[in-house]
CSV table of C-alpha atoms and ligand atoms in Angstrom, one decimal:
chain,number,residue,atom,x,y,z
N,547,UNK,CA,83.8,57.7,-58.7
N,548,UNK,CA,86.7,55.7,-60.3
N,549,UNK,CA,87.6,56.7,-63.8
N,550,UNK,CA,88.5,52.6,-64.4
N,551,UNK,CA,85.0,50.4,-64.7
N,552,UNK,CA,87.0,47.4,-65.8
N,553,UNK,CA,86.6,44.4,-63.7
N,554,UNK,CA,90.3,44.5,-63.3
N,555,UNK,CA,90.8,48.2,-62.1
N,556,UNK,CA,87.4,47.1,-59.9
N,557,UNK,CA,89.2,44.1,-58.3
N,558,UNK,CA,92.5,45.6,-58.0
N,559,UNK,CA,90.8,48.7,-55.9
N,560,UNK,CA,88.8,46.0,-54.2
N,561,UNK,CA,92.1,43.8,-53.1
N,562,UNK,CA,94.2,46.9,-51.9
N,563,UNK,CA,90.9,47.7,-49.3
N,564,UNK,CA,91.1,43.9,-48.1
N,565,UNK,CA,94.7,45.3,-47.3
N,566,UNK,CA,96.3,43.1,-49.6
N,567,UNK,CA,100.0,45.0,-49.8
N,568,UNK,CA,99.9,44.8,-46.4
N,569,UNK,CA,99.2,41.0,-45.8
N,570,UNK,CA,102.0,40.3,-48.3
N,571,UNK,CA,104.6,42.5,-47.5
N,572,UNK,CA,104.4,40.9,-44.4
N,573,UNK,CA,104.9,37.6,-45.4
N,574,UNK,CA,101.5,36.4,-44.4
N,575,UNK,CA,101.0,32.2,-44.6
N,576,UNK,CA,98.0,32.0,-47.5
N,577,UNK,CA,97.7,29.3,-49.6
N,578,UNK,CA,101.1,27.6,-47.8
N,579,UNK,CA,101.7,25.2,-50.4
N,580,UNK,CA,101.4,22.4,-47.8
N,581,UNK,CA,102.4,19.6,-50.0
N,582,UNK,CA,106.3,21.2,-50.3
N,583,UNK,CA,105.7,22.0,-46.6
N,584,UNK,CA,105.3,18.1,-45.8
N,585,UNK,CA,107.7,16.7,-47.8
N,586,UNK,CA,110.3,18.8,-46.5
N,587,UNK,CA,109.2,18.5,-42.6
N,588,UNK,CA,109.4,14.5,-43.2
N,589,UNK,CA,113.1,15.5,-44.0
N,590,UNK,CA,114.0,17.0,-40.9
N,591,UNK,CA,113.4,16.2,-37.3
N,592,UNK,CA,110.1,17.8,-36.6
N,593,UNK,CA,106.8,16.9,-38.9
N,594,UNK,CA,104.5,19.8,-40.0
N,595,UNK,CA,101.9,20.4,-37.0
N,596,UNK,CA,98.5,21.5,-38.4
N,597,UNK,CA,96.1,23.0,-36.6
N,598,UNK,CA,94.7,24.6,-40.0
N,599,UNK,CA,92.2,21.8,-41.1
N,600,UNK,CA,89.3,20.4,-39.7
N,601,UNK,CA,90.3,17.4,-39.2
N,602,UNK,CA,88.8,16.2,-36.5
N,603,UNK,CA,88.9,13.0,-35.2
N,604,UNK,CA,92.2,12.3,-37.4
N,605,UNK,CA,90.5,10.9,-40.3
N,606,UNK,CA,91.6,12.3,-43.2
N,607,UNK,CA,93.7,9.5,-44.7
N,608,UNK,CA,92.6,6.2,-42.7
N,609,UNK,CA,93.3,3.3,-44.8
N,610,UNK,CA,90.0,2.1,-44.3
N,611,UNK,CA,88.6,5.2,-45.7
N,612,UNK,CA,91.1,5.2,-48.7
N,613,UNK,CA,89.8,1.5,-49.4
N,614,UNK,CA,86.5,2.2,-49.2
N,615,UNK,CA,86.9,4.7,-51.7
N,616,UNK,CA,88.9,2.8,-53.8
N,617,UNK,CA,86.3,0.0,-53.6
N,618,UNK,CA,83.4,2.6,-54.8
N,619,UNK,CA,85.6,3.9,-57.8
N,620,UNK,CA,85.7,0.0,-58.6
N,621,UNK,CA,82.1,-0.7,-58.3
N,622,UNK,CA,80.3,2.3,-58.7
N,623,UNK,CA,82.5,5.1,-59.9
N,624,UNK,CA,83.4,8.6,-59.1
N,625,UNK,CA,80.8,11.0,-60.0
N,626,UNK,CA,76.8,10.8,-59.7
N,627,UNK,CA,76.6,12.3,-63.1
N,628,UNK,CA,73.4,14.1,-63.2
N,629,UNK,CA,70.8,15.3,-60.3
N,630,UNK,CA,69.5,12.3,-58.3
N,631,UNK,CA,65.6,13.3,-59.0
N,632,UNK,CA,66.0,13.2,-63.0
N,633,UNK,CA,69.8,11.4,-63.6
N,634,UNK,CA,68.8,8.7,-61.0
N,635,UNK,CA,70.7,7.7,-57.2
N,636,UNK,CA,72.7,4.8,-56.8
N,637,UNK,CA,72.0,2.5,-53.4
N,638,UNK,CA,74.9,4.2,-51.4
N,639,UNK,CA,73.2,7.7,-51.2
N,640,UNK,CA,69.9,6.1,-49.7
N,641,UNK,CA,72.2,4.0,-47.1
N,642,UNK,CA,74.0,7.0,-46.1
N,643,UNK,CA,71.7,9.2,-45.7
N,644,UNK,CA,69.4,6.6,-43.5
N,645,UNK,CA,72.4,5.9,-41.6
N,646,UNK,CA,73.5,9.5,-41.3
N,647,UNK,CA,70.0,10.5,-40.4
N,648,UNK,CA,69.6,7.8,-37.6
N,649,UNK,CA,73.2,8.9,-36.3
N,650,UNK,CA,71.9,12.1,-35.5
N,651,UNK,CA,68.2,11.8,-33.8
N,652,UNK,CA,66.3,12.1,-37.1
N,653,UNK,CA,64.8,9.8,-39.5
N,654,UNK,CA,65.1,11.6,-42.8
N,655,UNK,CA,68.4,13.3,-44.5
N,656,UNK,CA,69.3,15.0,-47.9
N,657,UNK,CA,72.9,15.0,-49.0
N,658,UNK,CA,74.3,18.3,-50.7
N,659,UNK,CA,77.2,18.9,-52.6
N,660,UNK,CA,78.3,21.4,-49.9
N,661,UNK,CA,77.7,22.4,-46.6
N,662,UNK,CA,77.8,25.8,-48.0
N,663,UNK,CA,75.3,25.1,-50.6
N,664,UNK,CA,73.3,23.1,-47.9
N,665,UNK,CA,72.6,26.2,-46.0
N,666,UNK,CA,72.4,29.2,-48.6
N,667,UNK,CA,69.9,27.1,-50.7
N,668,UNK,CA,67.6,25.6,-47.5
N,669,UNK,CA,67.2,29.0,-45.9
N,670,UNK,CA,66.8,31.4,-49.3
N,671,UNK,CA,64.3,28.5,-50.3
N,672,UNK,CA,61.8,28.0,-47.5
N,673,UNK,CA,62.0,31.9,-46.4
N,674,UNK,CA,59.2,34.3,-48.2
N,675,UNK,CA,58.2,37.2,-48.7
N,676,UNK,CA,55.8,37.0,-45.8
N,677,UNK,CA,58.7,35.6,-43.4
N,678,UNK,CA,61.4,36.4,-41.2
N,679,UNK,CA,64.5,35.1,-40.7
N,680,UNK,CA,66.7,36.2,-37.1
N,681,UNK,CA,69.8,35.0,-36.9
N,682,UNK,CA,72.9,34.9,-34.2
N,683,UNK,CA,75.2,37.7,-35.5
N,684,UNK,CA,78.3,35.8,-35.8
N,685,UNK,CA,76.2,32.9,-38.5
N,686,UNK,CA,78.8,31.9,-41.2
N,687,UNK,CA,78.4,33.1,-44.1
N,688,UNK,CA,76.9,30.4,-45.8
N,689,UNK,CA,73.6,31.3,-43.5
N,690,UNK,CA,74.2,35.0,-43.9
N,691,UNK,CA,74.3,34.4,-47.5
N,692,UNK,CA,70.9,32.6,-47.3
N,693,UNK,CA,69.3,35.0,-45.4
N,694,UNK,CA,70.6,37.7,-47.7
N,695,UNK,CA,69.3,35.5,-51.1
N,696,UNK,CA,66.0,35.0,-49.5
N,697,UNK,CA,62.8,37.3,-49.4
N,698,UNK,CA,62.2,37.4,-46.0
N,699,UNK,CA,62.6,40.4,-43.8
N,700,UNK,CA,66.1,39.8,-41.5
N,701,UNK,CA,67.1,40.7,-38.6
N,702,UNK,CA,70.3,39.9,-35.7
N,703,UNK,CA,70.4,39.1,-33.0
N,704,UNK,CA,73.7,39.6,-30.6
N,705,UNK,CA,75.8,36.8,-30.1
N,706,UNK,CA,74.7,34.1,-28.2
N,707,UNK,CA,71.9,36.4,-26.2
N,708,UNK,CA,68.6,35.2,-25.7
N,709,UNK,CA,67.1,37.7,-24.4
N,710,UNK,CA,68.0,39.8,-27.4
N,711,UNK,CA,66.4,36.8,-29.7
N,712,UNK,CA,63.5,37.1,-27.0
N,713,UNK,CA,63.1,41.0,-27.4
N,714,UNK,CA,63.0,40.3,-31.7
N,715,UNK,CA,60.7,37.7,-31.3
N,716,UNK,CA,58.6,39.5,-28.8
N,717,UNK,CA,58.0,42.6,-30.8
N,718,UNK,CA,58.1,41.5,-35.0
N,719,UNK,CA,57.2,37.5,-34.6
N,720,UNK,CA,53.1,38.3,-35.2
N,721,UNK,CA,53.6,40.2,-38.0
N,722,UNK,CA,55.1,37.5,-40.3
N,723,UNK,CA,53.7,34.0,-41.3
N,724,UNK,CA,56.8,32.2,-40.8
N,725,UNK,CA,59.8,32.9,-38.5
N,726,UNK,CA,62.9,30.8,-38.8
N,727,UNK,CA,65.4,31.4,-36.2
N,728,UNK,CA,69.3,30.2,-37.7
N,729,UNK,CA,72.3,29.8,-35.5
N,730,UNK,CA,75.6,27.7,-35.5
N,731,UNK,CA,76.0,24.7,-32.5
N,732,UNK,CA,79.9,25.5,-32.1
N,733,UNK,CA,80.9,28.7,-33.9
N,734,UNK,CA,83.7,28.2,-36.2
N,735,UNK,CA,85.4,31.5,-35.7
N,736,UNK,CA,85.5,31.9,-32.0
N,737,UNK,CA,85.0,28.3,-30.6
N,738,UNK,CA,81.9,28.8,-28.4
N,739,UNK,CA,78.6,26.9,-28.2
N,740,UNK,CA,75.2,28.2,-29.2
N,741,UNK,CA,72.4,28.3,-25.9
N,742,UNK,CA,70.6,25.7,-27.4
N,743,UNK,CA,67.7,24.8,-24.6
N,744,UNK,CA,67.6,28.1,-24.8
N,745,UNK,CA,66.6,28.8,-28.6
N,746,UNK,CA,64.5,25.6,-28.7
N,747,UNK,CA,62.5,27.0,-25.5
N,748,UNK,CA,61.8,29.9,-28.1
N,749,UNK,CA,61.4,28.4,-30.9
N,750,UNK,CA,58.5,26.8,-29.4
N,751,UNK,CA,57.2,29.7,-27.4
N,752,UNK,CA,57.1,32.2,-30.3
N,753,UNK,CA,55.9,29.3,-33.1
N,754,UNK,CA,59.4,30.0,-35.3
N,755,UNK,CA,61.3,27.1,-37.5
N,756,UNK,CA,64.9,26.0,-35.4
N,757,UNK,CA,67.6,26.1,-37.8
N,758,UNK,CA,71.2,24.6,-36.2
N,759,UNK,CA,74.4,24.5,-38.8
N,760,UNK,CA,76.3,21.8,-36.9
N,761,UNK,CA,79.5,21.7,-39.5
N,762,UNK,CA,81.6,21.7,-36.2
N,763,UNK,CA,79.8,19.9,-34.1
N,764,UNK,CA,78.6,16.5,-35.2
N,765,UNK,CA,81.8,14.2,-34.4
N,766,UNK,CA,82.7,16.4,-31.9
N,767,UNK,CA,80.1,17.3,-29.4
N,768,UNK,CA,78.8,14.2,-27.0
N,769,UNK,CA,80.1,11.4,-25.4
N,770,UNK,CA,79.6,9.5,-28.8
N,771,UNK,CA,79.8,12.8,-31.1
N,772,UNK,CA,76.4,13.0,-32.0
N,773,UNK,CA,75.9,17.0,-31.6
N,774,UNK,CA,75.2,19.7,-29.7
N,775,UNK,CA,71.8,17.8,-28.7
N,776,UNK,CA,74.2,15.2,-27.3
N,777,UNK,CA,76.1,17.9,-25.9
N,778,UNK,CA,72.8,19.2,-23.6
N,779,UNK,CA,71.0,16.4,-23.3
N,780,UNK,CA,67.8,17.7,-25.8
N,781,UNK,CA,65.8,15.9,-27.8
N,782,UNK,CA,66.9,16.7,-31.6
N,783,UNK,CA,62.9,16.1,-32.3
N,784,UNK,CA,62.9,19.7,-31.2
N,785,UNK,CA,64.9,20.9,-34.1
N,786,UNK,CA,63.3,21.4,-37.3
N,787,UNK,CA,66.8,21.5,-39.8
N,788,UNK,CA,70.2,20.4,-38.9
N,789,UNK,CA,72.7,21.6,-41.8
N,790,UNK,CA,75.8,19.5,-41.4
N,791,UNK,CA,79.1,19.1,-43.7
N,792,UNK,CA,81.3,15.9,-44.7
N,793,UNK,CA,84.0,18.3,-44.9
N,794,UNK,CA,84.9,18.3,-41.3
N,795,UNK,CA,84.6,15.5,-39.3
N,796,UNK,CA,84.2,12.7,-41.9
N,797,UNK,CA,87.4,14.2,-43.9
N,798,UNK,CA,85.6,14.5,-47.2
N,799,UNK,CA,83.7,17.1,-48.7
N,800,UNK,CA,79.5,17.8,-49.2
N,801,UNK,CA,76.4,18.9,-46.9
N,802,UNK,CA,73.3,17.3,-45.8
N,803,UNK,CA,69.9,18.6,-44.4
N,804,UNK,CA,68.3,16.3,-41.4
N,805,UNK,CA,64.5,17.0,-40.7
N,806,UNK,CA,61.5,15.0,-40.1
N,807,UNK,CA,61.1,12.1,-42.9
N,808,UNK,CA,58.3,14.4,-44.5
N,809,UNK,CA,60.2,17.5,-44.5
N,810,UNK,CA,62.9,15.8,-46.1
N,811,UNK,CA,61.0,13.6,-48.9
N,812,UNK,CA,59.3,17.4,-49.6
N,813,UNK,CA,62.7,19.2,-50.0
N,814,UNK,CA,64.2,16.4,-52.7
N,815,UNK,CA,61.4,17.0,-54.8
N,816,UNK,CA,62.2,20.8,-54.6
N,817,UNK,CA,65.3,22.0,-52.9
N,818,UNK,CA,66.7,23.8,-55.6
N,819,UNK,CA,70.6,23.0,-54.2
N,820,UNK,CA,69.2,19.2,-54.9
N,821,UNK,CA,67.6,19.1,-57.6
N,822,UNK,CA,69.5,21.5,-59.9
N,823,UNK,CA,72.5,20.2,-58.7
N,824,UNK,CA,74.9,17.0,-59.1
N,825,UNK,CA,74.3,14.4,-56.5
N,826,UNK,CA,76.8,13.6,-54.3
N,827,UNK,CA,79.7,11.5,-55.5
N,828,UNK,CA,79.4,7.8,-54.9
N,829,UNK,CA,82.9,7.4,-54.4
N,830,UNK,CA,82.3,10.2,-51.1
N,831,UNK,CA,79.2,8.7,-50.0
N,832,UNK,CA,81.5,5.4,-49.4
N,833,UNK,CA,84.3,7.8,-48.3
N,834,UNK,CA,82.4,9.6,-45.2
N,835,UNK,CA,80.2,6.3,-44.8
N,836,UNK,CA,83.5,4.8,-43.4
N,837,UNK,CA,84.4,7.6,-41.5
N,838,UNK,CA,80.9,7.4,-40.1
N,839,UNK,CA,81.3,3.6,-39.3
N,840,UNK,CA,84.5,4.7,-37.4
N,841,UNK,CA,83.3,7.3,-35.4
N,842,UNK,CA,80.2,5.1,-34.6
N,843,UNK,CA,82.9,2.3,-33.4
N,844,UNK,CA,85.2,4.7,-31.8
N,845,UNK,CA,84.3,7.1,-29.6
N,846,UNK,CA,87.4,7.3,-28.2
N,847,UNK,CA,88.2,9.6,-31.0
N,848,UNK,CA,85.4,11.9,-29.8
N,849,UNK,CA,86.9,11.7,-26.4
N,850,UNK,CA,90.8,12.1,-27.7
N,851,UNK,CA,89.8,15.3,-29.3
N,852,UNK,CA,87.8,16.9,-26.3
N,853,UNK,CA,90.6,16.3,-24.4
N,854,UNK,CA,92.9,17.7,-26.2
N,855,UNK,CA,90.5,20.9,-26.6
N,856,UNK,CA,90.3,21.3,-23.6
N,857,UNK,CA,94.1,21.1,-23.1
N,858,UNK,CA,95.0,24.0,-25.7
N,859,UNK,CA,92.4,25.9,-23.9
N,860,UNK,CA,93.7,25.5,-20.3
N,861,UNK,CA,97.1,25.8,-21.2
N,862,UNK,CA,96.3,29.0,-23.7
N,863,UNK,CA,94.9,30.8,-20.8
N,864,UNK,CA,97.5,29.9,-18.3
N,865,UNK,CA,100.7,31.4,-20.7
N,866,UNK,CA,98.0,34.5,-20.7
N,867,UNK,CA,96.7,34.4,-24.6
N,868,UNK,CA,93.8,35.8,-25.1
N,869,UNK,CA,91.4,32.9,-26.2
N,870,UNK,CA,88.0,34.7,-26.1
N,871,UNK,CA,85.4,33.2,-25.6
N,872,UNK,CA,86.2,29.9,-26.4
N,873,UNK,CA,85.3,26.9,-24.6
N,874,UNK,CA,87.7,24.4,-25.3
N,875,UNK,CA,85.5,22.2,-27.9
N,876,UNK,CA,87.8,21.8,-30.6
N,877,UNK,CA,88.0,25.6,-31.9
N,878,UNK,CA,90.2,27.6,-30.0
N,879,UNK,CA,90.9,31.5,-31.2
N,880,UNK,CA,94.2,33.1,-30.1
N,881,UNK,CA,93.3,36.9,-30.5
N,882,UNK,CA,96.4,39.6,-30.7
N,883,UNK,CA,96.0,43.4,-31.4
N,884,UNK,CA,95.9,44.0,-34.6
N,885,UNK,CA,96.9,42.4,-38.0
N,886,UNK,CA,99.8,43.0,-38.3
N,887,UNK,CA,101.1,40.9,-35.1
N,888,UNK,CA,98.3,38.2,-35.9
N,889,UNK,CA,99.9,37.6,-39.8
N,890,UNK,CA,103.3,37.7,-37.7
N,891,UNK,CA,102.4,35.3,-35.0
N,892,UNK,CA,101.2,32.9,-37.8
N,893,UNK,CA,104.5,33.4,-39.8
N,894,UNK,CA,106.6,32.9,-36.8
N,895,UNK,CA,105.0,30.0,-36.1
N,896,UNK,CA,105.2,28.8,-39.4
N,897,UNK,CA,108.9,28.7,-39.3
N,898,UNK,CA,109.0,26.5,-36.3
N,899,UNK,CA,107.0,24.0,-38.1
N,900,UNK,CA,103.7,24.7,-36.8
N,901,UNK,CA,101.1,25.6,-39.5
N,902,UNK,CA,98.0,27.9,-38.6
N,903,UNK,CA,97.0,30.5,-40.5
N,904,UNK,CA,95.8,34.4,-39.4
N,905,UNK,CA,91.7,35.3,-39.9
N,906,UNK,CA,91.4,38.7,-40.3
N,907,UNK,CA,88.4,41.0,-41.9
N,908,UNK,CA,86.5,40.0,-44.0
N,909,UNK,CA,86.2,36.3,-42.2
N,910,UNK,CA,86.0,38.2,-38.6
N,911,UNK,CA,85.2,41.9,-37.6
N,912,UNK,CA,88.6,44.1,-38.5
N,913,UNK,CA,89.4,44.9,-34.7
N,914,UNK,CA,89.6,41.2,-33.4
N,915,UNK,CA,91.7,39.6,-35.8
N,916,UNK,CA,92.9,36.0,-34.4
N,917,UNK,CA,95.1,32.7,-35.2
N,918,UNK,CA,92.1,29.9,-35.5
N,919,UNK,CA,93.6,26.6,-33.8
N,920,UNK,CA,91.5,23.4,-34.9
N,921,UNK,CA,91.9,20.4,-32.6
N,922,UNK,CA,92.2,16.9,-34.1
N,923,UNK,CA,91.7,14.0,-31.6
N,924,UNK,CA,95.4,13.0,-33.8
N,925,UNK,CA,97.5,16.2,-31.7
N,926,UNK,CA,99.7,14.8,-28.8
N,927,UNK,CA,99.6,16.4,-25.7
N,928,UNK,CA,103.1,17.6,-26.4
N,929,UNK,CA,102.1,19.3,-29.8
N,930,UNK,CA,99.8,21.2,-27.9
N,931,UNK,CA,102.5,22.5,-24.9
N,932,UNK,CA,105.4,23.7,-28.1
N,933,UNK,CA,102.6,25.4,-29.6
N,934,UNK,CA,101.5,27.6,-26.9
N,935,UNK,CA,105.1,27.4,-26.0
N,936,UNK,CA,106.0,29.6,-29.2
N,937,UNK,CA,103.0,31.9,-28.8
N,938,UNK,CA,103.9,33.0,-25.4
N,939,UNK,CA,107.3,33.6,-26.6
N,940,UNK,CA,106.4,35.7,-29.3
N,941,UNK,CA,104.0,37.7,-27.1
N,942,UNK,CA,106.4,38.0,-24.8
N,943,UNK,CA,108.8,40.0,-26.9
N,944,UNK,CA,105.9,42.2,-28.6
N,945,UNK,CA,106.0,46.0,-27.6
N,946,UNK,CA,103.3,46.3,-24.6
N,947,UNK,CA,101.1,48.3,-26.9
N,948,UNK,CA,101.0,45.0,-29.7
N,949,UNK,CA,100.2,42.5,-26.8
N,950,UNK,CA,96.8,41.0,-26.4
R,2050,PLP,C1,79.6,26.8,-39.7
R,2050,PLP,C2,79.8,26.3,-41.1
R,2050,PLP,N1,78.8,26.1,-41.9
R,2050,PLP,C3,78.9,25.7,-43.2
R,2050,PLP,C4,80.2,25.6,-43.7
R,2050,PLP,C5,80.3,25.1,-45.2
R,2050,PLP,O1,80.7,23.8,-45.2
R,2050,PLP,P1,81.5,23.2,-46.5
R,2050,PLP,O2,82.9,23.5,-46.3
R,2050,PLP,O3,81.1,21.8,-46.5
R,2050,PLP,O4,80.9,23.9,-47.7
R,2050,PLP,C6,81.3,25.8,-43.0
R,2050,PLP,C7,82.7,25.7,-43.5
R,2050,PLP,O5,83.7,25.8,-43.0
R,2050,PLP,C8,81.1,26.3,-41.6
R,2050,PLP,O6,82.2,26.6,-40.8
């Protein structure tokens, strides 16, 4: 037992186990003050590459975006300045969410202040005390941290294995009332995609509630971006909840819910992320209702950044980095031995102008510590060779025991 019950001595104990000494005696890239990092880059020969933000189609400041925002702060102003059920919404939030809704198979959405809140606040809501909630193992922690706030029972299943989810289903499903089953479309930590025919066949089969967080999906998945039901083929009628973020693809920030009309009309009388919270800015609503008009009008973008998934993926594996199991949809992992040479992979390639930071425990398991490359359909195809370039000159000059 500690003698110090101070919140300080508590998070100072807490920080040393995260290995804090560790990551900053070795110089590791958090927090780069990016701003600095630009200006100076736009001195020199060689701009800052990014491959830390989630920018995917290369949206993040298109002047038609900036104007539309500028045209809301105008018109309508910034903030929403209450909840939307008691403080009243203004026209743009019913526009985008039709439009947001019909852009992804469904004819009722609910925008959030956060994809994080979107998730933590649908699942710990609708889940009971009678229920149970089974979700893919590697769920971001937004789900994890609904399924933990919720009363339902829990339980895991392994990565991406359906016959696991099967197995659960198979022996708990008749003892609950309701059964939700949660997983990601592409998983933000190591790049792959969810079996989705194959937890919709279950879904059905075993009468449970599909849940799919598509945060790194929508915009990037299908010929016109529309999702991992794009991506397959499937009819999204088959999912009950789609979580999905502006923070990603339409270069703003919020969540929204997508579900059958009903569902949705039900949940913004009693969501308690909606309704005691703020509505969604006006002046973002505009924002990522211009990013939507642009994906809608250029899919090109969708196919830009596939391609150039794809590309770091083929060309990761050929200089022999160890990229998981990624499959080349704009998340690619670059995994090295320990922590140490990950915060030291990230450094070096910080100082040859290429900005993408380490993920170590907590955000991934402690033994498979990685470098988390996101695609934008804005990298060139030479971007992508002097990155992996740099990698495979820094593993080649790691001690065999260090290399991946
Ligand atoms: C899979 C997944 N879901 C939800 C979120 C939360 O979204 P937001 O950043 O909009 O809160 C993230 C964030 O990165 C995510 O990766």
């Amino acid at each position: 037992m500690p003698s110090d019950h101070s919140l300080l001595g508590f998070a100072i104990r807490r920080a040393r186990l995260a290995g804090r000494a560790l990551l900053e005696a070795s110089g590791a890239p958090w927090f780069v003050p990016l701003d600095k990092l630009k200006a100076e880059a736009a001195k020199s020969a060689h701009p800052l590459v990014s491959f830390a933000n989630y920018d995917y189609l290369g949206l993040s400041d298109h002047p038609a975006i900036k104007a539309a925002a500028h045209d809301a702060i105008d018109h309508i102003g910034v903030g929403a300045l209450g909840s939307r059920l008691v403080g009243g919404e203004r026209q743009i939030h019913a526009e985008f969410e039709e439009r947001l809704a019909k852009f992804t198979g469904f004819d009722g959405c609910l925008t959030l202040v956060s994809g994080y809140l979107s998730n933590i606040s649908t699942i710990s809501y609708l889940m009971g005390k009678l229920d149970l909630i089974v979700y893919d193992q590697l769920s971001h922690n937004s789900i994890v941290s609904g399924v933990m706030a919720s009363r339902a029972d829990r339980m895991e299943f392994r990565h991406n294995d359906i016959d696991h989810l099967r197995a659960i289903l198979t022996e708990h499903r008749g003892k609950y009332q309701h059964c939700m089953i949660a997983a990601e479309s592409l998983y933000s930590m190591d790049g792959d995609i969810a079996d989705l025919p194959g937890l919709m066949k279950l879904k059905e089969e075993f009468g449970c509630w599909l849940l799919i967080d598509e945060a790194h999906s929508i915009g990037v998945m299908g010929k016109r971006g529309r999702g991992i039901c794009e991506h397959f083929g499937e009819d999204p009628a088959r999912i009950d909840l789609v979580i999905g973020t502006l923070s990603k693809t339409f270069a703003t920030c919020g969540g929204f819910i997508c579900a059958q009309k009903m569902v949705r009309d039900f949940l913004a009388y009693t969501l308690p992320g909606f309704v005691y919270s703020v509505g969604l800015p006006p002046v973002i609503a505009a924002a990522a209702g211009k990013a939507l008009d642009i994906l809608e009008a250029e899919p090109e973008r969708v196919a830009g950044l596939q391609r150039n998934g794809r590309h770091f993926l083929e060309a990761s594996k050929k200089a022999g980095l160890n990229v998981g199991v990624a499959t080349g949809d704009a998340i690619v992992p670059v995994h090295f031995a320990d922590i140490k040479t990950t915060v030291a992979a990230s450094a070096h390639l910080l100082d040859n102008g290429i900005y993408a930071p380490p993920i170590v425990h907590m955000g991934v398991p402690s033994a498979l510590p990685r470098i988390r490359f996101f695609l934008s359909a804005r990298h060139t195809p030479a971007e992508i060779e002097r990155t992996i370039q740099v990698l495979k000159e820094f593993s080649a000059a790691l001690p065999a025991a260090a290399a991946n």
